[in-house]
Amino acid sequence: METTPATTATLTDSVLLHHIDSRYRELPDDVHHAMRAPATDAGVAVISRLPIRDAELGHTPLDWRQAAAWAGEPEHGPASFELDITMLLLARCAGEPFGWQGQQAGRLVNNILPTPGHEHEQSGASSTTLLSPHTEDAFHPRRANLLMLGCLRNPDGVGTTVSSVRNVELDAAQRDRLSRRELPILPDVSYGSDFPDAVAPAVATLGSDQNRLTLRYDPAYTPLAEADPEFRAAYDHLGAELERVCITAALTPGELLLVDNDVVVHGRVPFTPRYDGTDRWLKRVNIRLPQRRRDPSEAAENGYGQSVVAPFRLLGNRK
């Protein structure tokens, strides 16, 4: 018997994906307008507010695997999976949602929560350490153009940091040096660590889109020790400027943060997890904008063998 969206507990269900792809156009014009790429130099927008009741969420899972196993199970609260569907509908208004085969088993909606044993790493599973400002999946040429973060629970008001490259001050020499392909950016730990044979191409930190600055930045996964003093000085200045213009957004349940991943870096302030079922819990969706183009030189990169999961692209090709 064919599974229907009313009974499925997985976002991989082809019938559910088809319904999302065919029904998102029916959402009100105001919703489509809100989901456009942020047009300001700040490159971010907070969208309020999805109806979320804390009692319907169940406990905050301890990791993404537990979150995936609990999805759709009534005893763990139905709201998490319902929000997955809602976020995909909204993301489809913005562009093409996709996942990564090597991250959270290819899921289109990722769960971001503090995970025991990962407190100090540079990933969404960390907590007690500062999550450094970064471009999402900066290592990959097919990284998202837009990033959507949805808040389910944030009782401690943990802040997400955002900084736009279009608000920084750089002199001509710094812009020139950071626009050259100097150092690689490596995959973060959420993709594993087995890349012994991967070619690590040098990439440019700064780019441009219609003569406006764009950014590809992840200092935690960039081998800066290999850089010469001039490049390092320019890179350090950029980092200081991104800190100067930083804005902190403490999302509340039901709020969405839409981030232009070509312009804005994001991070997270440290916090102390309790692991008692009440910790911060966000959802994340990567979105591609088919109309947006990046530097042609990126096409030669292999992305360390990481492939995208893009079912909506396949659905679109069937039309």
PDB file of C-alpha atoms in Angstrom:
ATOM      1  CA  MET A   1       0.000   0.000   0.000  1.00  0.00           C
ATOM      2  CA  GLU A   2       1.329   3.443  -0.888  1.00  0.00           C
ATOM      3  CA  THR A   3       2.444   5.578   2.045  1.00  0.00           C
ATOM      4  CA  THR A   4       0.642   8.890   2.427  1.00  0.00           C
ATOM      5  CA  PRO A   5       1.848  12.130   4.002  1.00  0.00           C
ATOM      6  CA  ALA A   6      -0.634  11.528   6.823  1.00  0.00           C
ATOM      7  CA  THR A   7       1.117   8.334   7.911  1.00  0.00           C
ATOM      8  CA  THR A   8       4.748   8.743   6.924  1.00  0.00           C
ATOM      9  CA  ALA A   9       7.400   9.398   9.551  1.00  0.00           C
ATOM     10  CA  THR A  10      10.228  10.173   7.160  1.00  0.00           C
ATOM     11  CA  LEU A  11      10.993  13.091   4.876  1.00  0.00           C
ATOM     12  CA  THR A  12      12.334  10.688   2.249  1.00  0.00           C
ATOM     13  CA  ASP A  13       8.812   9.537   1.412  1.00  0.00           C
ATOM     14  CA  SER A  14       8.307  10.279  -2.275  1.00  0.00           C
ATOM     15  CA  VAL A  15       4.596  11.028  -1.905  1.00  0.00           C
ATOM     16  CA  LEU A  16       5.253  13.544   0.857  1.00  0.00           C
ATOM     17  CA  LEU A  17       7.992  15.238  -1.160  1.00  0.00           C
ATOM     18  CA  HIS A  18       5.704  15.433  -4.177  1.00  0.00           C
ATOM     19  CA  HIS A  19       2.987  17.057  -2.060  1.00  0.00           C
ATOM     20  CA  ILE A  20       5.456  19.614  -0.700  1.00  0.00           C
ATOM     21  CA  ASP A  21       6.699  20.357  -4.206  1.00  0.00           C
ATOM     22  CA  SER A  22       3.196  20.803  -5.596  1.00  0.00           C
ATOM     23  CA  ARG A  23       1.579  22.628  -2.664  1.00  0.00           C
ATOM     24  CA  TYR A  24       4.135  25.232  -1.611  1.00  0.00           C
ATOM     25  CA  ARG A  25       2.903  27.491  -4.419  1.00  0.00           C
ATOM     26  CA  GLU A  26      -0.460  27.686  -2.658  1.00  0.00           C
ATOM     27  CA  LEU A  27       1.018  29.434   0.380  1.00  0.00           C
ATOM     28  CA  PRO A  28       0.024  33.119   0.719  1.00  0.00           C
ATOM     29  CA  ASP A  29       1.980  35.773  -1.132  1.00  0.00           C
ATOM     30  CA  ASP A  30       3.153  37.193   2.194  1.00  0.00           C
ATOM     31  CA  VAL A  31       4.875  33.892   2.967  1.00  0.00           C
ATOM     32  CA  HIS A  32       6.649  33.815  -0.394  1.00  0.00           C
ATOM     33  CA  HIS A  33       7.728  37.418   0.144  1.00  0.00           C
ATOM     34  CA  ALA A  34       9.105  36.660   3.617  1.00  0.00           C
ATOM     35  CA  MET A  35      11.132  33.734   2.284  1.00  0.00           C
ATOM     36  CA  ARG A  36      13.011  35.760  -0.336  1.00  0.00           C
ATOM     37  CA  ALA A  37      16.765  36.066   0.116  1.00  0.00           C
ATOM     38  CA  PRO A  38      17.489  38.946   2.531  1.00  0.00           C
ATOM     39  CA  ALA A  39      17.981  42.090   0.432  1.00  0.00           C
ATOM     40  CA  THR A  40      19.832  44.236   2.984  1.00  0.00           C
ATOM     41  CA  ASP A  41      23.579  44.419   3.576  1.00  0.00           C
ATOM     42  CA  ALA A  42      22.973  42.638   6.891  1.00  0.00           C
ATOM     43  CA  GLY A  43      22.071  39.533   4.868  1.00  0.00           C
ATOM     44  CA  VAL A  44      19.765  38.066   7.521  1.00  0.00           C
ATOM     45  CA  ALA A  45      16.079  38.103   8.414  1.00  0.00           C
ATOM     46  CA  VAL A  46      14.145  36.845  11.424  1.00  0.00           C
ATOM     47  CA  ILE A  47      10.745  35.446  10.502  1.00  0.00           C
ATOM     48  CA  SER A  48       8.058  35.081  13.183  1.00  0.00           C
ATOM     49  CA  ARG A  49       6.367  32.993  14.287  1.00  0.00           C
ATOM     50  CA  LEU A  50       5.441  29.361  13.747  1.00  0.00           C
ATOM     51  CA  PRO A  51       3.016  27.990  16.355  1.00  0.00           C
ATOM     52  CA  ILE A  52       5.030  25.689  18.616  1.00  0.00           C
ATOM     53  CA  ARG A  53       3.898  24.308  21.959  1.00  0.00           C
ATOM     54  CA  ASP A  54       6.704  23.083  24.145  1.00  0.00           C
ATOM     55  CA  ALA A  55       4.629  20.265  25.614  1.00  0.00           C
ATOM     56  CA  GLU A  56       4.158  18.805  22.118  1.00  0.00           C
ATOM     57  CA  LEU A  57       7.900  18.595  21.406  1.00  0.00           C
ATOM     58  CA  GLY A  58       8.797  15.895  23.870  1.00  0.00           C
ATOM     59  CA  HIS A  59      12.318  15.837  25.260  1.00  0.00           C
ATOM     60  CA  THR A  60      15.225  17.423  23.438  1.00  0.00           C
ATOM     61  CA  PRO A  61      17.081  14.432  21.942  1.00  0.00           C
ATOM     62  CA  LEU A  62      20.702  13.793  22.856  1.00  0.00           C
ATOM     63  CA  ASP A  63      21.896  13.703  19.233  1.00  0.00           C
ATOM     64  CA  TRP A  64      20.633  13.850  15.670  1.00  0.00           C
ATOM     65  CA  ARG A  65      20.300  10.065  15.429  1.00  0.00           C
ATOM     66  CA  GLN A  66      17.927   9.993  18.389  1.00  0.00           C
ATOM     67  CA  ALA A  67      16.007  12.911  16.904  1.00  0.00           C
ATOM     68  CA  ALA A  68      15.633  11.000  13.632  1.00  0.00           C
ATOM     69  CA  ALA A  69      14.559   7.806  15.419  1.00  0.00           C
ATOM     70  CA  TRP A  70      11.925   9.692  17.406  1.00  0.00           C
ATOM     71  CA  ALA A  71      10.489  11.591  14.426  1.00  0.00           C
ATOM     72  CA  GLY A  72       6.802  10.914  14.002  1.00  0.00           C
ATOM     73  CA  GLU A  73       6.502   8.775  17.143  1.00  0.00           C
ATOM     74  CA  PRO A  74       3.533  10.035  19.204  1.00  0.00           C
ATOM     75  CA  GLU A  75       5.135   9.191  22.533  1.00  0.00           C
ATOM     76  CA  HIS A  76       8.002  11.581  21.768  1.00  0.00           C
ATOM     77  CA  GLY A  77       5.808  14.433  20.610  1.00  0.00           C
ATOM     78  CA  PRO A  78       4.604  15.035  17.029  1.00  0.00           C
ATOM     79  CA  ALA A  79       5.631  18.670  16.728  1.00  0.00           C
ATOM     80  CA  SER A  80       9.232  18.027  15.664  1.00  0.00           C
ATOM     81  CA  PHE A  81       8.292  16.110  12.520  1.00  0.00           C
ATOM     82  CA  GLU A  82       5.471  18.528  11.732  1.00  0.00           C
ATOM     83  CA  LEU A  83       7.996  21.351  11.891  1.00  0.00           C
ATOM     84  CA  ASP A  84      10.264  19.419   9.502  1.00  0.00           C
ATOM     85  CA  ILE A  85       7.454  19.434   6.937  1.00  0.00           C
ATOM     86  CA  THR A  86       6.670  23.097   7.570  1.00  0.00           C
ATOM     87  CA  MET A  87      10.304  24.098   7.158  1.00  0.00           C
ATOM     88  CA  LEU A  88      10.554  22.227   3.868  1.00  0.00           C
ATOM     89  CA  LEU A  89       7.450  23.986   2.582  1.00  0.00           C
ATOM     90  CA  LEU A  90       8.913  27.365   3.538  1.00  0.00           C
ATOM     91  CA  ALA A  91      12.342  26.473   2.169  1.00  0.00           C
ATOM     92  CA  ARG A  92      10.745  25.439  -1.114  1.00  0.00           C
ATOM     93  CA  CYS A  93       9.266  28.935  -1.344  1.00  0.00           C
ATOM     94  CA  ALA A  94      12.806  30.295  -1.134  1.00  0.00           C
ATOM     95  CA  GLY A  95      14.503  27.869  -3.492  1.00  0.00           C
ATOM     96  CA  GLU A  96      15.626  24.249  -3.579  1.00  0.00           C
ATOM     97  CA  PRO A  97      16.131  22.511  -0.197  1.00  0.00           C
ATOM     98  CA  PHE A  98      18.845  19.861  -0.153  1.00  0.00           C
ATOM     99  CA  GLY A  99      20.892  17.696   2.181  1.00  0.00           C
ATOM    100  CA  TRP A 100      24.354  16.134   2.240  1.00  0.00           C
ATOM    101  CA  GLN A 101      24.927  12.415   1.853  1.00  0.00           C
ATOM    102  CA  GLY A 102      27.749  12.550   4.393  1.00  0.00           C
ATOM    103  CA  GLN A 103      25.956  14.643   7.030  1.00  0.00           C
ATOM    104  CA  GLN A 104      23.104  13.378   9.214  1.00  0.00           C
ATOM    105  CA  ALA A 105      22.594  10.526   6.742  1.00  0.00           C
ATOM    106  CA  GLY A 106      21.418  12.823   3.961  1.00  0.00           C
ATOM    107  CA  ARG A 107      18.424  14.272   5.816  1.00  0.00           C
ATOM    108  CA  LEU A 108      16.862  17.374   4.316  1.00  0.00           C
ATOM    109  CA  VAL A 109      16.156  18.864   7.760  1.00  0.00           C
ATOM    110  CA  ASN A 110      19.015  18.615  10.246  1.00  0.00           C
ATOM    111  CA  ASN A 111      18.630  18.635  14.020  1.00  0.00           C
ATOM    112  CA  ILE A 112      21.058  20.938  15.836  1.00  0.00           C
ATOM    113  CA  LEU A 113      21.386  20.061  19.501  1.00  0.00           C
ATOM    114  CA  PRO A 114      24.112  19.738  22.143  1.00  0.00           C
ATOM    115  CA  THR A 115      25.529  16.222  22.112  1.00  0.00           C
ATOM    116  CA  PRO A 116      27.463  14.487  24.909  1.00  0.00           C
ATOM    117  CA  GLY A 117      31.121  14.057  24.001  1.00  0.00           C
ATOM    118  CA  HIS A 118      31.053  16.847  21.387  1.00  0.00           C
ATOM    119  CA  GLU A 119      31.026  19.838  23.711  1.00  0.00           C
ATOM    120  CA  HIS A 120      34.318  21.317  22.510  1.00  0.00           C
ATOM    121  CA  GLU A 121      34.355  20.649  18.786  1.00  0.00           C
ATOM    122  CA  GLN A 122      33.617  23.106  15.986  1.00  0.00           C
ATOM    123  CA  SER A 123      30.253  21.751  14.888  1.00  0.00           C
ATOM    124  CA  GLY A 124      26.557  22.213  15.561  1.00  0.00           C
ATOM    125  CA  ALA A 125      26.757  19.448  18.189  1.00  0.00           C
ATOM    126  CA  SER A 126      29.060  21.517  20.424  1.00  0.00           C
ATOM    127  CA  SER A 127      28.028  23.653  23.367  1.00  0.00           C
ATOM    128  CA  THR A 128      30.585  24.812  25.940  1.00  0.00           C
ATOM    129  CA  THR A 129      32.971  26.244  23.345  1.00  0.00           C
ATOM    130  CA  LEU A 130      32.411  29.223  21.067  1.00  0.00           C
ATOM    131  CA  LEU A 131      31.252  28.063  17.647  1.00  0.00           C
ATOM    132  CA  SER A 132      33.428  30.260  15.455  1.00  0.00           C
ATOM    133  CA  PRO A 133      31.776  32.385  12.754  1.00  0.00           C
ATOM    134  CA  HIS A 134      31.800  30.462   9.483  1.00  0.00           C
ATOM    135  CA  THR A 135      30.234  30.029   6.086  1.00  0.00           C
ATOM    136  CA  GLU A 136      28.086  26.899   6.189  1.00  0.00           C
ATOM    137  CA  ASP A 137      29.918  24.064   4.372  1.00  0.00           C
ATOM    138  CA  ALA A 138      32.548  26.523   3.140  1.00  0.00           C
ATOM    139  CA  PHE A 139      34.665  23.621   1.869  1.00  0.00           C
ATOM    140  CA  HIS A 140      32.180  22.709  -0.878  1.00  0.00           C
ATOM    141  CA  PRO A 141      31.478  24.459  -4.199  1.00  0.00           C
ATOM    142  CA  ARG A 142      27.795  23.479  -3.972  1.00  0.00           C
ATOM    143  CA  ARG A 143      27.266  24.877  -0.469  1.00  0.00           C
ATOM    144  CA  ALA A 144      23.927  26.496   0.305  1.00  0.00           C
ATOM    145  CA  ASN A 145      23.099  30.003  -0.879  1.00  0.00           C
ATOM    146  CA  LEU A 146      20.602  30.360   1.941  1.00  0.00           C
ATOM    147  CA  LEU A 147      20.533  28.760   5.365  1.00  0.00           C
ATOM    148  CA  MET A 148      17.347  28.498   7.401  1.00  0.00           C
ATOM    149  CA  LEU A 149      17.479  27.900  11.159  1.00  0.00           C
ATOM    150  CA  GLY A 150      14.256  27.184  13.024  1.00  0.00           C
ATOM    151  CA  CYS A 151      14.011  27.300  16.810  1.00  0.00           C
ATOM    152  CA  LEU A 152      12.055  24.638  18.687  1.00  0.00           C
ATOM    153  CA  ARG A 153      13.476  25.294  22.144  1.00  0.00           C
ATOM    154  CA  ASN A 154      15.954  27.787  23.603  1.00  0.00           C
ATOM    155  CA  PRO A 155      15.205  28.216  27.328  1.00  0.00           C
ATOM    156  CA  ASP A 156      18.603  29.748  28.097  1.00  0.00           C
ATOM    157  CA  GLY A 157      18.453  32.365  25.342  1.00  0.00           C
ATOM    158  CA  VAL A 158      21.567  31.013  23.631  1.00  0.00           C
ATOM    159  CA  GLY A 159      22.590  33.455  20.929  1.00  0.00           C
ATOM    160  CA  THR A 160      23.301  32.740  17.271  1.00  0.00           C
ATOM    161  CA  THR A 161      25.900  35.189  15.956  1.00  0.00           C
ATOM    162  CA  VAL A 162      25.750  36.650  12.441  1.00  0.00           C
ATOM    163  CA  SER A 163      28.188  38.978  10.638  1.00  0.00           C
ATOM    164  CA  SER A 164      27.949  40.348   7.106  1.00  0.00           C
ATOM    165  CA  VAL A 165      30.997  40.874   4.927  1.00  0.00           C
ATOM    166  CA  ARG A 166      29.176  43.845   3.379  1.00  0.00           C
ATOM    167  CA  ASN A 167      29.439  45.716   6.676  1.00  0.00           C
ATOM    168  CA  VAL A 168      33.203  45.291   7.213  1.00  0.00           C
ATOM    169  CA  GLU A 169      35.940  47.770   6.402  1.00  0.00           C
ATOM    170  CA  LEU A 170      38.868  46.507   4.315  1.00  0.00           C
ATOM    171  CA  ASP A 171      41.435  48.479   2.371  1.00  0.00           C
ATOM    172  CA  ALA A 172      42.227  47.789  -1.279  1.00  0.00           C
ATOM    173  CA  ALA A 173      45.331  45.719  -0.498  1.00  0.00           C
ATOM    174  CA  GLN A 174      43.437  43.512   1.955  1.00  0.00           C
ATOM    175  CA  ARG A 175      40.619  42.962  -0.509  1.00  0.00           C
ATOM    176  CA  ASP A 176      43.078  42.070  -3.243  1.00  0.00           C
ATOM    177  CA  ARG A 177      44.964  39.556  -1.124  1.00  0.00           C
ATOM    178  CA  LEU A 178      41.849  37.886   0.245  1.00  0.00           C
ATOM    179  CA  SER A 179      40.409  37.625  -3.267  1.00  0.00           C
ATOM    180  CA  ARG A 180      43.240  35.324  -4.370  1.00  0.00           C
ATOM    181  CA  ARG A 181      43.073  31.548  -4.010  1.00  0.00           C
ATOM    182  CA  GLU A 182      45.571  30.984  -1.184  1.00  0.00           C
ATOM    183  CA  LEU A 183      44.516  28.198   1.211  1.00  0.00           C
ATOM    184  CA  PRO A 184      42.035  25.312   1.227  1.00  0.00           C
ATOM    185  CA  ILE A 185      39.038  24.996   3.525  1.00  0.00           C
ATOM    186  CA  LEU A 186      38.643  21.467   4.890  1.00  0.00           C
ATOM    187  CA  PRO A 187      35.387  19.624   5.706  1.00  0.00           C
ATOM    188  CA  ASP A 188      34.204  19.985   9.279  1.00  0.00           C
ATOM    189  CA  VAL A 189      33.988  17.074  11.706  1.00  0.00           C
ATOM    190  CA  SER A 190      30.300  16.427  11.008  1.00  0.00           C
ATOM    191  CA  TYR A 191      31.442  14.844   7.713  1.00  0.00           C
ATOM    192  CA  GLY A 192      33.972  12.574   9.408  1.00  0.00           C
ATOM    193  CA  SER A 193      37.735  12.694   8.963  1.00  0.00           C
ATOM    194  CA  ASP A 194      38.588  10.119   6.309  1.00  0.00           C
ATOM    195  CA  PHE A 195      39.818  12.289   3.431  1.00  0.00           C
ATOM    196  CA  PRO A 196      43.381  10.998   2.916  1.00  0.00           C
ATOM    197  CA  ASP A 197      43.282  11.020  -0.889  1.00  0.00           C
ATOM    198  CA  ALA A 198      41.229  14.161  -1.365  1.00  0.00           C
ATOM    199  CA  VAL A 199      42.750  17.051  -3.258  1.00  0.00           C
ATOM    200  CA  ALA A 200      42.591  20.193  -1.120  1.00  0.00           C
ATOM    201  CA  PRO A 201      42.257  23.090  -3.575  1.00  0.00           C
ATOM    202  CA  ALA A 202      43.096  26.628  -2.537  1.00  0.00           C
ATOM    203  CA  VAL A 203      40.020  28.879  -2.453  1.00  0.00           C
ATOM    204  CA  ALA A 204      39.443  32.626  -2.311  1.00  0.00           C
ATOM    205  CA  THR A 205      38.111  34.128   0.911  1.00  0.00           C
ATOM    206  CA  LEU A 206      36.450  37.074  -0.827  1.00  0.00           C
ATOM    207  CA  GLY A 207      34.442  37.045  -4.033  1.00  0.00           C
ATOM    208  CA  SER A 208      31.899  39.280  -5.689  1.00  0.00           C
ATOM    209  CA  ASP A 209      28.360  39.178  -7.003  1.00  0.00           C
ATOM    210  CA  GLN A 210      27.500  42.123  -9.233  1.00  0.00           C
ATOM    211  CA  ASN A 211      30.458  44.000  -7.732  1.00  0.00           C
ATOM    212  CA  ARG A 212      29.282  43.384  -4.165  1.00  0.00           C
ATOM    213  CA  LEU A 213      31.413  41.408  -1.716  1.00  0.00           C
ATOM    214  CA  THR A 214      30.762  37.742  -1.003  1.00  0.00           C
ATOM    215  CA  LEU A 215      32.521  35.568   1.543  1.00  0.00           C
ATOM    216  CA  ARG A 216      33.786  32.009   1.913  1.00  0.00           C
ATOM    217  CA  TYR A 217      35.174  31.723   5.425  1.00  0.00           C
ATOM    218  CA  ASP A 218      35.813  29.050   8.038  1.00  0.00           C
ATOM    219  CA  PRO A 219      38.940  29.764  10.107  1.00  0.00           C
ATOM    220  CA  ALA A 220      38.521  26.644  12.272  1.00  0.00           C
ATOM    221  CA  TYR A 221      39.026  24.456   9.166  1.00  0.00           C
ATOM    222  CA  THR A 222      41.527  26.608   7.266  1.00  0.00           C
ATOM    223  CA  PRO A 223      45.270  25.763   7.674  1.00  0.00           C
ATOM    224  CA  LEU A 224      46.253  29.348   8.479  1.00  0.00           C
ATOM    225  CA  ALA A 225      49.665  28.268   9.789  1.00  0.00           C
ATOM    226  CA  GLU A 226      50.626  27.674   6.145  1.00  0.00           C
ATOM    227  CA  ALA A 227      49.869  31.272   5.139  1.00  0.00           C
ATOM    228  CA  ASP A 228      52.482  33.984   4.713  1.00  0.00           C
ATOM    229  CA  PRO A 229      52.419  36.984   7.091  1.00  0.00           C
ATOM    230  CA  GLU A 230      50.728  39.318   4.607  1.00  0.00           C
ATOM    231  CA  PHE A 231      47.818  36.970   3.990  1.00  0.00           C
ATOM    232  CA  ARG A 232      47.490  36.148   7.678  1.00  0.00           C
ATOM    233  CA  ALA A 233      47.392  39.840   8.581  1.00  0.00           C
ATOM    234  CA  ALA A 234      44.619  40.492   6.053  1.00  0.00           C
ATOM    235  CA  TYR A 235      42.700  37.421   7.242  1.00  0.00           C
ATOM    236  CA  ASP A 236      43.064  38.434  10.896  1.00  0.00           C
ATOM    237  CA  HIS A 237      41.821  41.921  10.083  1.00  0.00           C
ATOM    238  CA  LEU A 238      38.787  40.427   8.349  1.00  0.00           C
ATOM    239  CA  GLY A 239      38.111  38.309  11.424  1.00  0.00           C
ATOM    240  CA  ALA A 240      38.313  41.353  13.681  1.00  0.00           C
ATOM    241  CA  GLU A 241      35.940  43.251  11.412  1.00  0.00           C
ATOM    242  CA  LEU A 242      33.442  40.398  11.373  1.00  0.00           C
ATOM    243  CA  GLU A 243      33.537  40.442  15.163  1.00  0.00           C
ATOM    244  CA  ARG A 244      33.038  44.220  15.210  1.00  0.00           C
ATOM    245  CA  VAL A 245      29.888  44.078  13.084  1.00  0.00           C
ATOM    246  CA  CYS A 246      28.528  40.941  14.741  1.00  0.00           C
ATOM    247  CA  ILE A 247      24.859  40.778  15.711  1.00  0.00           C
ATOM    248  CA  THR A 248      23.564  38.198  18.190  1.00  0.00           C
ATOM    249  CA  ALA A 249      20.082  36.737  17.756  1.00  0.00           C
ATOM    250  CA  ALA A 250      18.654  34.647  20.606  1.00  0.00           C
ATOM    251  CA  LEU A 251      15.917  32.810  18.733  1.00  0.00           C
ATOM    252  CA  THR A 252      12.707  31.936  20.549  1.00  0.00           C
ATOM    253  CA  PRO A 253      10.465  28.954  19.787  1.00  0.00           C
ATOM    254  CA  GLY A 254       8.785  29.329  16.421  1.00  0.00           C
ATOM    255  CA  GLU A 255      11.225  31.911  15.062  1.00  0.00           C
ATOM    256  CA  LEU A 256      13.160  31.298  11.854  1.00  0.00           C
ATOM    257  CA  LEU A 257      16.497  32.846  10.966  1.00  0.00           C
ATOM    258  CA  LEU A 258      17.157  33.169   7.228  1.00  0.00           C
ATOM    259  CA  VAL A 259      20.847  33.680   6.441  1.00  0.00           C
ATOM    260  CA  ASP A 260      22.460  34.576   3.107  1.00  0.00           C
ATOM    261  CA  ASN A 261      25.301  32.066   3.203  1.00  0.00           C
ATOM    262  CA  ASP A 262      27.192  33.864   0.428  1.00  0.00           C
ATOM    263  CA  VAL A 263      27.374  37.073   2.465  1.00  0.00           C
ATOM    264  CA  VAL A 264      27.005  36.210   6.151  1.00  0.00           C
ATOM    265  CA  VAL A 265      28.963  34.033   8.565  1.00  0.00           C
ATOM    266  CA  HIS A 266      27.200  32.599  11.581  1.00  0.00           C
ATOM    267  CA  GLY A 267      28.230  31.011  14.851  1.00  0.00           C
ATOM    268  CA  ARG A 268      26.991  30.456  18.402  1.00  0.00           C
ATOM    269  CA  VAL A 269      27.925  31.677  21.861  1.00  0.00           C
ATOM    270  CA  PRO A 270      29.001  29.060  24.436  1.00  0.00           C
ATOM    271  CA  PHE A 271      26.479  27.550  26.813  1.00  0.00           C
ATOM    272  CA  THR A 272      26.343  24.776  29.409  1.00  0.00           C
ATOM    273  CA  PRO A 273      24.097  21.881  28.388  1.00  0.00           C
ATOM    274  CA  ARG A 274      22.025  19.983  30.961  1.00  0.00           C
ATOM    275  CA  TYR A 275      21.235  16.877  28.896  1.00  0.00           C
ATOM    276  CA  ASP A 276      17.936  16.613  30.758  1.00  0.00           C
ATOM    277  CA  GLY A 277      15.576  16.935  27.799  1.00  0.00           C
ATOM    278  CA  THR A 278      15.215  20.740  28.006  1.00  0.00           C
ATOM    279  CA  ASP A 279      18.285  21.944  26.076  1.00  0.00           C
ATOM    280  CA  ARG A 280      18.392  24.200  23.033  1.00  0.00           C
ATOM    281  CA  TRP A 281      17.030  22.569  19.876  1.00  0.00           C
ATOM    282  CA  LEU A 282      17.194  24.035  16.382  1.00  0.00           C
ATOM    283  CA  LYS A 283      16.390  22.733  12.911  1.00  0.00           C
ATOM    284  CA  ARG A 284      18.491  23.578   9.846  1.00  0.00           C
ATOM    285  CA  VAL A 285      17.721  23.491   6.121  1.00  0.00           C
ATOM    286  CA  ASN A 286      20.178  24.177   3.305  1.00  0.00           C
ATOM    287  CA  ILE A 287      18.679  26.011   0.320  1.00  0.00           C
ATOM    288  CA  ARG A 288      20.054  26.449  -3.178  1.00  0.00           C
ATOM    289  CA  LEU A 289      19.052  29.420  -5.313  1.00  0.00           C
ATOM    290  CA  PRO A 290      19.203  28.169  -8.930  1.00  0.00           C
ATOM    291  CA  GLN A 291      19.345  31.710 -10.288  1.00  0.00           C
ATOM    292  CA  ARG A 292      22.469  32.600  -8.315  1.00  0.00           C
ATOM    293  CA  ARG A 293      25.880  31.859  -9.817  1.00  0.00           C
ATOM    294  CA  ARG A 294      29.262  31.587  -8.141  1.00  0.00           C
ATOM    295  CA  ASP A 295      32.766  32.046  -9.539  1.00  0.00           C
ATOM    296  CA  PRO A 296      33.293  29.572 -12.421  1.00  0.00           C
ATOM    297  CA  SER A 297      36.619  28.489 -10.885  1.00  0.00           C
ATOM    298  CA  GLU A 298      34.708  26.637  -8.161  1.00  0.00           C
ATOM    299  CA  ALA A 299      33.340  24.192 -10.731  1.00  0.00           C
ATOM    300  CA  ALA A 300      36.690  22.391 -10.797  1.00  0.00           C
ATOM    301  CA  GLU A 301      36.485  21.515  -7.092  1.00  0.00           C
ATOM    302  CA  ASN A 302      35.317  18.027  -6.140  1.00  0.00           C
ATOM    303  CA  GLY A 303      34.042  18.957  -2.662  1.00  0.00           C
ATOM    304  CA  TYR A 304      36.101  16.187  -1.031  1.00  0.00           C
ATOM    305  CA  GLY A 305      33.720  13.651  -2.527  1.00  0.00           C
ATOM    306  CA  GLN A 306      30.700  14.948  -0.597  1.00  0.00           C
ATOM    307  CA  SER A 307      27.522  14.702  -2.684  1.00  0.00           C
ATOM    308  CA  VAL A 308      24.211  16.492  -2.284  1.00  0.00           C
ATOM    309  CA  VAL A 309      20.797  14.910  -1.764  1.00  0.00           C
ATOM    310  CA  ALA A 310      18.469  16.975  -3.946  1.00  0.00           C
ATOM    311  CA  PRO A 311      15.085  15.265  -4.454  1.00  0.00           C
ATOM    312  CA  PHE A 312      13.305  18.490  -5.395  1.00  0.00           C
ATOM    313  CA  ARG A 313      15.637  18.919  -8.337  1.00  0.00           C
ATOM    314  CA  LEU A 314      14.576  15.491  -9.587  1.00  0.00           C
ATOM    315  CA  LEU A 315      10.908  16.352  -9.085  1.00  0.00           C
ATOM    316  CA  GLY A 316      11.383  19.540 -11.033  1.00  0.00           C
ATOM    317  CA  ASN A 317      13.007  17.652 -13.897  1.00  0.00           C
ATOM    318  CA  ARG A 318       9.903  15.467 -14.233  1.00  0.00           C
ATOM    319  CA  LYS A 319       7.663  18.411 -14.990  1.00  0.00           C
TER     320      LYS A 319
END
